mmCIF file of C-alpha atoms and ligand atoms in Angstrom:
data_model
loop_
_atom_site.group_PDB
_atom_site.id
_atom_site.type_symbol
_atom_site.label_atom_id
_atom_site.label_comp_id
_atom_site.label_asym_id
_atom_site.label_seq_id
_atom_site.Cartn_x
_atom_site.Cartn_y
_atom_site.Cartn_z
ATOM 1 C CA UNK A 152 -1.934 -8.402 -1.066
ATOM 2 C CA UNK A 153 -3.584 -6.085 1.455
ATOM 3 C CA UNK A 154 -4.153 -7.294 4.985
ATOM 4 C CA UNK A 155 -7.753 -7.683 6.076
ATOM 5 C CA UNK A 156 -8.823 -6.153 9.390
ATOM 6 C CA UNK A 157 -10.205 -8.719 11.783
ATOM 7 C CA UNK A 158 -13.305 -8.126 13.893
ATOM 8 C CA UNK A 159 -13.542 -6.455 16.434
ATOM 9 C CA UNK A 160 -10.862 -4.098 15.116
ATOM 10 C CA UNK A 161 -12.328 -0.613 15.774
ATOM 11 C CA UNK A 162 -11.309 0.505 12.283
ATOM 12 C CA UNK A 163 -14.084 -1.741 10.952
ATOM 13 C CA UNK A 164 -16.616 0.578 12.614
ATOM 14 C CA UNK A 165 -15.607 3.733 10.744
ATOM 15 C CA UNK A 166 -17.781 5.236 8.067
ATOM 16 C CA UNK A 167 -16.051 5.413 4.669
ATOM 17 C CA UNK A 168 -15.775 8.648 2.716
ATOM 18 C CA UNK A 169 -17.269 9.329 -0.701
ATOM 19 C CA UNK A 170 -14.796 9.056 -3.592
ATOM 20 C CA UNK A 171 -14.684 12.532 -5.146
ATOM 21 C CA UNK A 172 -12.952 11.489 -8.350
ATOM 22 C CA UNK A 173 -12.040 8.103 -9.815
ATOM 23 C CA UNK A 174 -8.318 8.648 -10.254
ATOM 24 C CA UNK A 175 -5.469 6.267 -11.049
ATOM 25 C CA UNK A 176 -4.906 5.993 -7.313
ATOM 26 C CA UNK A 177 -8.492 4.775 -6.864
ATOM 27 C CA UNK A 178 -8.039 2.269 -9.716
ATOM 28 C CA UNK A 179 -4.891 1.010 -8.014
ATOM 29 C CA UNK A 180 -6.839 0.474 -4.784
ATOM 30 C CA UNK A 181 -9.494 -1.430 -6.769
ATOM 31 C CA UNK A 182 -6.804 -3.638 -8.298
ATOM 32 C CA UNK A 183 -5.254 -4.467 -4.940
ATOM 33 C CA UNK A 184 -8.650 -5.069 -3.382
ATOM 34 C CA UNK A 185 -9.636 -7.474 -6.163
ATOM 35 C CA UNK A 186 -6.354 -9.335 -5.780
ATOM 36 C CA UNK A 187 -6.884 -9.585 -2.034
ATOM 37 C CA UNK A 188 -10.469 -10.797 -2.456
ATOM 38 C CA UNK A 189 -9.481 -13.496 -4.979
ATOM 39 C CA UNK A 190 -6.547 -14.709 -2.879
ATOM 40 C CA UNK A 191 -8.783 -14.901 0.187
ATOM 41 C CA UNK A 192 -11.462 -16.805 -1.772
ATOM 42 C CA UNK A 193 -14.056 -14.181 -0.882
ATOM 43 C CA UNK A 194 -16.937 -13.039 -3.086
ATOM 44 C CA UNK A 195 -16.840 -9.428 -1.918
ATOM 45 C CA UNK A 196 -14.570 -6.951 -0.190
ATOM 46 C CA UNK A 197 -15.132 -3.406 1.039
ATOM 47 C CA UNK A 198 -12.287 -0.884 1.312
ATOM 48 C CA UNK A 199 -13.072 -0.482 5.026
ATOM 49 C CA UNK A 200 -11.905 -4.072 5.534
ATOM 50 C CA UNK A 201 -8.436 -3.240 4.226
ATOM 51 C CA UNK A 202 -8.233 -0.041 6.269
ATOM 52 C CA UNK A 203 -8.986 2.301 3.381
ATOM 53 C CA UNK A 204 -11.756 4.692 4.402
ATOM 54 C CA UNK A 205 -13.206 5.189 0.919
ATOM 55 C CA UNK A 206 -16.507 4.029 -0.537
ATOM 56 C CA UNK A 207 -15.100 1.296 -2.771
ATOM 57 C CA UNK A 208 -16.377 -2.286 -3.080
ATOM 58 C CA UNK A 209 -15.303 -5.200 -5.253
ATOM 59 C CA UNK A 210 -17.516 -8.223 -5.840
ATOM 60 C CA UNK A 211 -17.218 -11.387 -7.890
ATOM 61 C CA UNK A 212 -19.891 -14.011 -7.387
ATOM 62 C CA UNK A 213 -19.023 -15.940 -10.559
ATOM 63 C CA UNK A 214 -17.922 -19.556 -10.325
ATOM 64 C CA UNK A 215 -14.943 -18.945 -12.627
ATOM 65 C CA UNK A 216 -13.894 -15.780 -10.757
ATOM 66 C CA UNK A 217 -13.765 -13.821 -13.987
ATOM 67 C CA UNK A 218 -16.577 -11.312 -13.512
ATOM 68 C CA UNK A 219 -15.261 -8.511 -11.333
ATOM 69 C CA UNK A 220 -17.803 -5.907 -10.301
ATOM 70 C CA UNK A 221 -16.413 -2.566 -9.183
ATOM 71 C CA UNK A 222 -18.733 -0.385 -7.121
ATOM 72 C CA UNK A 223 -17.510 3.082 -6.254
ATOM 73 C CA UNK A 224 -19.879 5.173 -4.093
ATOM 74 C CA UNK A 225 -22.550 2.457 -4.322
ATOM 75 C CA UNK A 226 -26.052 3.438 -3.324
ATOM 76 C CA UNK A 227 -29.201 1.379 -2.887
ATOM 77 C CA UNK A 228 -31.979 3.388 -4.529
ATOM 78 C CA UNK A 229 -34.766 0.907 -3.968
ATOM 79 C CA UNK A 230 -35.263 -2.301 -2.058
ATOM 80 C CA UNK A 231 -38.101 -4.794 -2.069
ATOM 81 C CA UNK A 232 -40.427 -5.156 0.914
ATOM 82 C CA UNK A 233 -40.054 -8.874 0.550
ATOM 83 C CA UNK A 234 -37.059 -10.188 2.416
ATOM 84 C CA UNK A 235 -34.996 -13.334 2.250
ATOM 85 C CA UNK A 236 -32.655 -15.172 4.587
ATOM 86 C CA UNK A 237 -29.189 -16.281 3.556
ATOM 87 C CA UNK A 238 -26.261 -17.698 5.466
ATOM 88 C CA UNK A 239 -23.519 -15.066 5.512
ATOM 89 C CA UNK A 240 -19.852 -15.056 6.340
ATOM 90 C CA UNK A 241 -17.191 -12.357 6.243
ATOM 91 C CA UNK A 242 -13.453 -12.236 5.569
ATOM 92 C CA UNK A 243 -13.153 -9.997 8.656
ATOM 93 C CA UNK A 244 -14.949 -12.535 10.866
ATOM 94 C CA UNK A 245 -13.526 -15.907 9.783
ATOM 95 C CA UNK A 246 -15.215 -19.073 10.970
ATOM 96 C CA UNK A 247 -18.561 -17.431 11.732
ATOM 97 C CA UNK A 248 -21.521 -18.147 9.453
ATOM 98 C CA UNK A 249 -24.993 -16.947 10.415
ATOM 99 C CA UNK A 250 -28.368 -16.524 8.778
ATOM 100 C CA UNK A 251 -29.207 -12.905 8.010
ATOM 101 C CA UNK A 252 -32.511 -11.561 6.695
ATOM 102 C CA UNK A 253 -32.352 -8.703 4.196
ATOM 103 C CA UNK A 254 -34.505 -7.249 1.396
ATOM 104 C CA UNK A 255 -34.658 -9.847 -1.369
ATOM 105 C CA UNK A 256 -34.006 -7.544 -4.300
ATOM 106 C CA UNK A 257 -32.439 -4.112 -4.672
ATOM 107 C CA UNK A 258 -31.884 -1.479 -7.319
ATOM 108 C CA UNK A 259 -28.534 0.270 -7.078
ATOM 109 C CA UNK A 260 -26.299 2.793 -8.676
ATOM 110 C CA UNK A 261 -22.526 3.087 -8.511
ATOM 111 C CA UNK A 262 -19.532 4.374 -10.411
ATOM 112 C CA UNK A 263 -17.350 1.984 -12.375
ATOM 113 C CA UNK A 264 -13.565 1.976 -12.690
ATOM 114 C CA UNK A 265 -13.761 4.810 -15.239
ATOM 115 C CA UNK A 266 -15.950 6.997 -13.066
ATOM 116 C CA UNK A 267 -19.057 6.307 -15.149
ATOM 117 C CA UNK A 268 -22.318 5.871 -13.305
ATOM 118 C CA UNK A 269 -24.271 2.682 -13.880
ATOM 119 C CA UNK A 270 -27.419 1.170 -12.428
ATOM 120 C CA UNK A 271 -28.329 -2.432 -11.824
ATOM 121 C CA UNK A 272 -30.867 -4.757 -10.277
ATOM 122 C CA UNK A 273 -29.646 -7.387 -7.889
ATOM 123 C CA UNK A 274 -31.298 -10.371 -6.332
ATOM 124 C CA UNK A 275 -30.166 -13.615 -4.779
ATOM 125 C CA UNK A 276 -26.563 -13.834 -3.673
ATOM 126 C CA UNK A 277 -25.576 -10.621 -5.503
ATOM 127 C CA UNK A 278 -28.194 -8.657 -3.581
ATOM 128 C CA UNK A 279 -26.920 -10.110 -0.308
ATOM 129 C CA UNK A 280 -23.335 -9.362 -1.221
ATOM 130 C CA UNK A 281 -23.961 -5.737 -2.239
ATOM 131 C CA UNK A 282 -25.902 -5.061 0.974
ATOM 132 C CA UNK A 283 -23.257 -6.794 3.095
ATOM 133 C CA UNK A 284 -20.445 -4.731 1.548
ATOM 134 C CA UNK A 285 -22.315 -1.418 1.799
ATOM 135 C CA UNK A 286 -22.804 -2.220 5.491
ATOM 136 C CA UNK A 287 -19.005 -2.323 5.808
ATOM 137 C CA UNK A 288 -18.745 1.153 4.257
ATOM 138 C CA UNK A 289 -21.203 2.341 6.905
ATOM 139 C CA UNK A 290 -19.019 0.843 9.637
ATOM 140 C CA UNK A 291 -21.289 -2.070 10.449
ATOM 141 C CA UNK A 292 -20.941 -5.839 10.062
ATOM 142 C CA UNK A 293 -23.420 -8.637 9.432
ATOM 143 C CA UNK A 294 -23.463 -9.477 13.141
ATOM 144 C CA UNK A 295 -25.327 -6.192 13.666
ATOM 145 C CA UNK A 296 -28.345 -7.809 11.975
ATOM 146 C CA UNK A 297 -28.575 -10.621 14.529
ATOM 147 C CA UNK A 298 -30.548 -10.813 17.758
ATOM 148 C CA UNK A 299 -28.788 -9.728 20.954
ATOM 149 C CA UNK A 300 -28.796 -13.297 22.212
ATOM 150 C CA UNK A 301 -27.185 -14.685 19.076
ATOM 151 C CA UNK A 302 -24.742 -11.798 18.976
ATOM 152 C CA UNK A 303 -23.598 -12.428 22.559
ATOM 153 C CA UNK A 304 -23.082 -16.090 21.816
ATOM 154 C CA UNK A 305 -20.872 -15.255 18.849
ATOM 155 C CA UNK A 306 -18.924 -12.579 20.753
ATOM 156 C CA UNK A 307 -18.139 -15.167 23.454
ATOM 157 C CA UNK A 308 -17.078 -17.706 20.858
ATOM 158 C CA UNK A 309 -14.784 -15.141 19.210
ATOM 159 C CA UNK A 310 -13.266 -14.214 22.573
ATOM 160 C CA UNK A 311 -12.485 -17.869 23.234
ATOM 161 C CA UNK A 312 -10.836 -18.219 19.813
ATOM 162 C CA UNK A 313 -8.785 -15.052 20.464
ATOM 163 C CA UNK A 314 -7.642 -16.357 23.881
ATOM 164 C CA UNK A 315 -6.614 -19.690 22.414
ATOM 165 C CA UNK A 316 -4.637 -18.162 19.567
ATOM 166 C CA UNK A 317 -2.802 -15.773 21.926
ATOM 167 C CA UNK A 318 -1.804 -18.730 24.112
ATOM 168 C CA UNK A 319 -0.401 -20.787 21.275
HETATM 169 NI NI1 NI B 131 -17.793 -8.795 5.156
#
């Protein structure tokens, strides 16, 4: 299992590089990322979060955790003007859940595990998840979507948690 960087680790703010070829090494990363996501009970994980600066995302929003989506070099081609608000959390920012407003539906393309390009529509939780994970590849986190006031409140809360855990 890979270890997940915890906010505000500066490595979370780096922009990931395009995958030039889907090699066995890339497939191995995908495998380890999926394992890490499942063990952490997350529904999505970006390579940035496990300190791999490549544009790789794994997602599984299924109840049975048997529908792994692999997105290599994912790109949002189109997004709806209509937006929707969902409560989001992040494996890199445990314990923080906040409402984030994003485009409701998106049309994307990505490469699969074999390096084949595919396109898909996403709405609902899948749309949220894809956008959240692509943010990670860009070096941003869901907190960047919040108001300054809300953001400050969360930063203070996180600082308090960090102080407490270093004392114990
Ligand atoms: Ni996240």
